[in-house]
Amino acid sequence: MQAIPTSAEAGSASVSQLFGYPFRIFFLSMTVLALLVIPLWVLQVTGVINMPLAMPGLFWHQHEMLFGFLTAAIAGFLLTAVCVWTQTERTHGFLLVLLWGVWLAGRLLLAFGAGLPDWLVQGVNLAFLPLVMLDAGWRVWKAKQKRQLMLLVVLGLLWLMQIGFVTRLDMTYSHGALIAAMALISIVGGRITPAFTTGWLRQRGLNADAVKNIPALDMASLFSMILLLASLVTGWQAITGGLALIAGTLVLVRLANWKGWLARKEPLLWVLHLSILWVPVSLYLLVGTIFANWPSNAWSHAAGTGAISCLILGVIARVTLGHTGRALVLPKGMVVAFIAIQLAAVIRVLTAFDIIPWHPGIGGSSVLWMFAFGMYLVRYTRILASPRPDGRPG
């Protein structure tokens, strides 16, 4: 459906509007967290500050990026999309406040909960994803949409990785969570990217038929990622390397079939294609980690800063416009933000290989990261807090 062109100032902004639809409060909160966690981590790791963290600093950083930042993005997107897919009433108002409160409590307990009982900190943090899955799951069950079940299965795998991480403080599980997140990208990216590209090409009378989506290839890509996750967690190094090579190649072939270069003039599309390209890049870097002793933080940051963060920024920039009834035209500065987040990923990976010295590398990638999400915060906060101009819920 064609979005209604209007300015970001249409309607009066209010805090209550943020709880009118899941994407509003979770996209905003996720962005604020993105702007806080990275500088706080840099200050913590360099010894400038000493936060009363409930877990060691490195693990706090990893947890907040994977199970704070990422899960907020998942909640905002999934709980909005599932309502559309299943034609069910959205979660909003008081129930949404409660759900968001669980997410926020997890962030506060980890950041300031030194000395608190582990069961409290862990229990609150582990409660959020199941609540999201429950909200989405009953809608899928009610609508009998079996197609959505695999999405919930992968979310369940992500939750299992969180359980392992918070209870054992083992980076194996954070690495597993990265694979689970890329499996989610395989599902969601495989739905929206070729569909949006095809629609854009067709609207302009271009060759939309060039975009190919092969269901068998989609399934092979997803299941190779799930097998990779199982192999990585169980420690089968050689098998993990082989599966990473297979999964990366399958994703690369899928991406080539989507013909992203045909939509290179549309930032809302090329950002999706370019971000998903980080998935095979990170998987090939994982192969190098296993077989050539490359630094493990190269593939993990290619996945986290590259594939996950870049795609999140691209998706929320589009979803916010579409679901608030606005034209799919990027606000000023967002193209630069897309470029900045991609550069942040490149610099962070090069820093892992010592091609860029550690201090300027960490500093440069952090500044670019904060600029990218800061630009979203500046350009989209009023949109998120304002009603749709057509008066519809959204």
XYZ file of C-alpha atoms in Angstrom:
394
model
C 0.000 0.000 0.000
C 1.290 3.440 -0.903
C 2.430 5.466 2.098
C 0.971 8.942 2.546
C 3.495 11.713 1.993
C 3.631 14.090 4.899
C 6.112 15.897 7.071
C 7.527 14.495 10.296
C 5.773 17.276 12.162
C 2.252 16.084 11.351
C 0.318 15.487 14.593
C 1.392 16.237 18.122
C 4.191 14.126 19.611
C 3.622 12.495 23.000
C 5.112 9.807 25.212
C 1.833 7.869 25.196
C 2.055 7.569 21.414
C 5.262 5.567 21.852
C 3.197 2.777 23.395
C 0.647 2.723 20.592
C 2.604 0.134 18.604
C 5.605 -2.091 19.521
C 7.986 -0.690 16.911
C 7.712 2.836 18.320
C 9.012 2.288 21.850
C 11.414 -0.536 21.019
C 13.092 1.197 18.071
C 13.549 4.338 20.130
C 14.827 2.458 23.194
C 17.142 0.323 21.085
C 18.649 3.440 19.543
C 19.217 5.081 22.933
C 20.870 1.879 24.161
C 23.094 1.809 21.067
C 24.243 5.337 21.844
C 24.950 4.510 25.494
C 26.495 1.045 25.468
C 29.318 1.638 23.008
C 30.807 4.772 24.663
C 30.272 3.273 28.129
C 32.080 0.128 27.019
C 34.991 2.138 25.608
C 35.233 4.147 28.848
C 34.989 0.959 30.920
C 37.590 -1.017 28.973
C 40.031 1.905 28.967
C 39.672 2.332 32.739
C 38.143 5.816 32.628
C 35.049 4.666 34.551
C 34.214 1.690 36.743
C 30.538 0.794 36.460
C 28.900 -1.483 39.077
C 28.219 -4.159 36.456
C 26.487 -7.411 37.337
C 28.926 -9.341 35.130
C 32.505 -8.785 33.893
C 32.832 -5.870 31.461
C 33.525 -7.836 28.274
C 30.565 -10.127 28.890
C 28.318 -7.148 29.723
C 29.259 -5.531 26.415
C 28.539 -8.705 24.461
C 25.276 -9.371 26.286
C 23.920 -5.874 25.781
C 24.689 -5.862 22.083
C 23.175 -9.305 21.485
C 20.440 -9.590 24.086
C 19.676 -5.930 24.764
C 20.128 -4.060 21.478
C 19.265 -6.957 19.156
C 16.267 -8.261 21.101
C 14.724 -4.776 21.232
C 15.027 -4.591 17.450
C 13.489 -8.067 17.159
C 10.592 -7.151 19.463
C 9.874 -3.911 17.614
C 9.925 -5.541 14.183
C 8.382 -8.924 14.964
C 5.521 -7.788 17.183
C 4.591 -5.218 14.560
C 4.974 -7.518 11.550
C 3.128 -10.466 13.111
C 0.066 -8.282 13.683
C 0.047 -7.486 9.976
C 0.739 -11.076 8.890
C -1.985 -12.554 11.120
C -4.457 -9.655 11.024
C -4.618 -9.559 14.837
C -4.843 -6.654 17.262
C -1.488 -5.207 18.198
C 0.031 -5.260 21.674
C -0.220 -1.696 22.937
C -0.928 0.452 25.959
C -0.459 -1.082 29.409
C 0.609 -4.530 28.151
C 3.273 -2.955 25.971
C 4.452 -0.852 28.921
C 4.870 -4.053 30.957
C 6.776 -5.832 28.179
C 9.051 -2.846 27.649
C 9.522 -2.612 31.418
C 10.921 -6.156 31.505
C 13.416 -5.233 28.792
C 14.407 -2.001 30.569
C 14.747 -3.736 33.946
C 17.189 -6.177 32.386
C 19.375 -3.339 31.141
C 19.394 -1.563 34.519
C 20.095 -4.708 36.526
C 23.089 -5.617 34.386
C 24.513 -2.090 34.369
C 24.073 -1.330 38.082
C 23.407 -4.703 39.710
C 26.806 -5.581 41.156
C 26.197 -7.586 44.319
C 22.592 -8.490 43.504
C 21.635 -12.198 43.459
C 22.399 -13.958 40.179
C 18.906 -15.459 40.063
C 17.369 -11.983 39.995
C 19.622 -10.516 37.311
C 19.538 -13.629 35.166
C 15.827 -14.274 35.660
C 14.737 -10.807 34.567
C 17.039 -10.823 31.544
C 15.953 -14.297 30.478
C 12.265 -13.409 30.739
C 12.093 -10.980 27.823
C 12.559 -13.193 24.752
C 10.029 -15.823 25.902
C 7.456 -13.061 26.397
C 8.108 -11.820 22.861
C 7.828 -15.365 21.500
C 4.609 -15.914 23.463
C 3.072 -12.717 22.083
C 4.018 -13.613 18.511
C 3.396 -17.337 18.914
C -0.253 -17.204 19.939
C -1.020 -14.974 16.968
C 0.707 -17.384 14.589
C -1.106 -20.327 16.189
C -4.463 -18.592 16.010
C -3.959 -17.682 12.351
C -2.573 -21.179 11.570
C 0.381 -19.666 9.720
C 2.883 -22.523 9.764
C 5.243 -20.429 7.652
C 6.057 -18.298 10.693
C 6.973 -21.215 12.977
C 10.587 -21.440 11.803
C 11.066 -17.823 12.838
C 9.953 -18.741 16.364
C 12.225 -21.808 16.354
C 15.264 -19.652 15.576
C 14.212 -17.173 18.252
C 14.102 -20.108 20.640
C 17.671 -21.008 19.658
C 18.722 -17.424 20.322
C 17.150 -17.681 23.782
C 19.024 -20.933 24.472
C 22.244 -19.119 23.620
C 21.312 -16.387 26.092
C 20.685 -18.973 28.807
C 24.104 -20.518 28.189
C 25.769 -17.117 28.120
C 24.342 -15.616 31.316
C 24.669 -18.805 33.360
C 28.157 -19.833 32.217
C 29.733 -16.573 30.977
C 31.144 -18.471 28.022
C 31.762 -16.673 24.724
C 30.879 -19.859 22.862
C 27.263 -18.918 23.480
C 27.682 -15.316 22.343
C 29.208 -16.681 19.140
C 26.274 -19.062 18.856
C 23.922 -16.114 19.314
C 25.603 -14.358 16.387
C 24.906 -17.392 14.195
C 21.297 -17.489 15.424
C 20.963 -13.783 14.604
C 22.301 -14.396 11.101
C 19.774 -17.229 10.735
C 17.085 -14.663 11.568
C 18.574 -12.416 8.895
C 18.329 -15.366 6.506
C 14.587 -15.615 7.203
C 13.562 -11.967 7.501
C 16.067 -10.630 4.976
C 14.985 -13.325 2.553
C 11.402 -12.130 2.778
C 11.720 -8.389 2.651
C 14.810 -7.748 0.504
C 13.816 -9.465 -2.773
C 10.176 -8.425 -2.288
C 11.024 -4.758 -1.777
C 13.513 -4.853 -4.651
C 10.993 -6.436 -7.006
C 8.336 -3.885 -6.060
C 10.679 -0.943 -6.551
C 11.792 -2.183 -9.975
C 8.232 -2.891 -11.091
C 7.019 0.579 -10.039
C 9.679 2.102 -12.290
C 9.049 -0.163 -15.253
C 12.405 -1.884 -14.828
C 13.250 -5.576 -15.053
C 11.570 -6.887 -11.881
C 11.647 -10.459 -13.230
C 15.436 -10.436 -12.896
C 15.051 -10.842 -9.127
C 14.937 -14.551 -8.308
C 13.831 -16.119 -5.034
C 14.378 -19.891 -4.883
C 12.566 -21.537 -1.927
C 14.849 -24.591 -1.892
C 17.893 -22.337 -1.679
C 16.249 -20.360 1.129
C 15.676 -23.535 3.149
C 19.175 -24.860 2.472
C 20.673 -21.572 3.645
C 18.627 -21.545 6.840
C 19.265 -25.171 7.781
C 22.984 -24.870 7.068
C 23.016 -21.972 9.542
C 21.187 -24.023 12.182
C 23.622 -26.921 11.711
C 26.482 -24.437 11.954
C 25.105 -23.185 15.268
C 24.887 -26.716 16.651
C 28.398 -27.541 15.480
C 29.907 -24.348 16.877
C 28.366 -24.805 20.326
C 29.407 -28.453 20.543
C 32.972 -27.598 19.551
C 33.386 -29.603 16.351
C 35.930 -27.263 14.813
C 36.516 -28.872 11.416
C 32.802 -29.455 10.840
C 32.077 -25.881 11.940
C 34.535 -24.527 9.390
C 33.032 -26.611 6.594
C 29.486 -25.619 7.480
C 30.473 -21.933 7.697
C 31.898 -22.183 4.174
C 28.723 -23.859 2.879
C 26.360 -21.460 4.658
C 28.306 -18.401 3.519
C 28.268 -19.574 -0.094
C 24.530 -20.302 -0.021
C 23.793 -16.831 1.352
C 26.046 -15.273 -1.282
C 24.228 -17.115 -4.086
C 20.850 -16.024 -2.700
C 22.042 -12.433 -2.527
C 23.292 -12.552 -6.116
C 19.872 -13.793 -7.222
C 18.254 -10.737 -5.635
C 20.142 -8.415 -8.019
C 20.770 -5.632 -5.542
C 22.806 -3.617 -8.021
C 19.608 -2.963 -10.017
C 18.319 -0.937 -7.052
C 21.574 0.895 -6.338
C 19.871 4.279 -6.712
C 17.536 3.605 -3.768
C 19.278 3.857 -0.349
C 16.454 2.035 1.434
C 17.219 -0.967 -0.793
C 20.980 -0.969 -1.283
C 21.458 -0.744 2.473
C 19.590 -4.064 2.846
C 21.628 -5.833 0.165
C 24.931 -4.451 1.400
C 24.139 -5.328 5.012
C 23.222 -8.923 4.169
C 26.500 -9.180 2.247
C 28.185 -9.006 5.652
C 26.700 -12.441 6.475
C 28.867 -14.388 4.009
C 31.802 -12.100 4.801
C 31.542 -12.949 8.496
C 31.103 -16.666 7.781
C 34.175 -16.726 5.530
C 36.099 -14.927 8.274
C 34.922 -17.659 10.657
C 36.375 -20.220 8.264
C 39.662 -18.310 8.433
C 39.490 -18.258 12.232
C 39.172 -22.042 12.357
C 41.581 -23.074 9.627
C 44.060 -20.165 9.428
C 44.045 -18.890 13.033
C 42.591 -15.495 12.104
C 41.431 -13.417 15.101
C 37.995 -14.539 16.276
C 36.860 -10.958 16.887
C 37.158 -10.331 13.135
C 34.264 -12.602 12.190
C 32.265 -11.715 15.311
C 32.420 -7.978 14.581
C 31.718 -8.547 10.888
C 28.568 -10.321 12.059
C 27.646 -7.958 14.907
C 28.661 -4.530 13.643
C 28.304 -5.466 9.976
C 25.424 -7.824 9.261
C 23.268 -7.285 12.348
C 23.706 -3.578 13.130
C 23.789 -2.360 9.539
C 20.661 -4.329 8.665
C 18.865 -3.150 11.801
C 19.499 0.487 10.910
C 18.307 -0.060 7.345
C 15.172 -1.918 8.409
C 14.095 0.469 11.178
C 14.601 3.461 8.897
C 12.118 1.939 6.436
C 9.675 0.330 8.891
C 9.292 3.560 10.869
C 8.317 5.479 7.751
C 5.973 2.810 6.409
C 4.131 2.037 9.633
C 3.625 5.702 10.510
C 1.971 6.355 7.139
C 4.781 8.456 5.706
C 6.359 8.423 2.278
C 9.296 6.047 1.864
C 11.704 8.932 1.506
C 14.693 9.039 3.844
C 15.015 12.067 6.120
C 18.032 14.284 5.572
C 21.297 12.750 6.720
C 20.198 9.109 6.790
C 22.123 8.143 3.656
C 25.265 9.395 5.381
C 24.213 7.364 8.441
C 23.969 4.218 6.293
C 27.468 4.847 4.958
C 28.804 5.581 8.449
C 27.567 2.305 9.963
C 29.065 0.341 7.073
C 32.391 2.117 7.567
C 32.219 1.411 11.304
C 32.022 -2.301 10.514
C 34.910 -2.147 8.031
C 37.143 -0.278 10.475
C 36.279 -2.641 13.334
C 37.192 -5.713 11.272
C 40.432 -4.134 10.063
C 41.239 -3.282 13.672
C 40.798 -6.937 14.616
C 43.529 -7.805 12.088
C 45.783 -5.020 13.454
C 45.679 -3.305 10.063
C 44.406 -0.264 11.959
C 45.923 0.321 15.441
C 43.619 -0.576 18.325
C 42.939 2.852 19.855
C 42.189 4.776 16.623
C 40.332 1.740 15.279
C 38.059 1.377 18.301
C 37.620 5.144 18.528
C 36.873 5.604 14.848
C 34.384 2.750 14.609
C 32.671 3.918 17.814
C 32.282 7.498 16.553
C 30.829 6.292 13.245
C 28.465 3.930 15.071
C 27.234 6.702 17.349
C 26.827 9.085 14.427
C 24.710 6.576 12.505
C 22.313 5.786 15.350
C 22.438 9.371 16.578
C 21.194 10.491 13.179
C 18.296 8.042 13.431
C 17.478 9.362 16.899
C 17.495 12.976 15.690
C 15.485 12.371 12.519
C 13.009 9.769 13.744
C 12.190 10.491 17.402
C 9.386 12.913 16.561
C 8.033 10.507 13.930
C 7.992 7.669 16.458
C 6.223 9.828 19.048
C 3.624 11.305 16.644
C 0.330 9.772 15.470
C -0.185 8.688 11.900
C -1.487 11.587 9.795
C -4.304 9.403 8.432
C -5.614 8.679 11.941
C -5.075 4.915 11.682
C -3.327 2.958 14.464
C 0.319 2.542 13.733
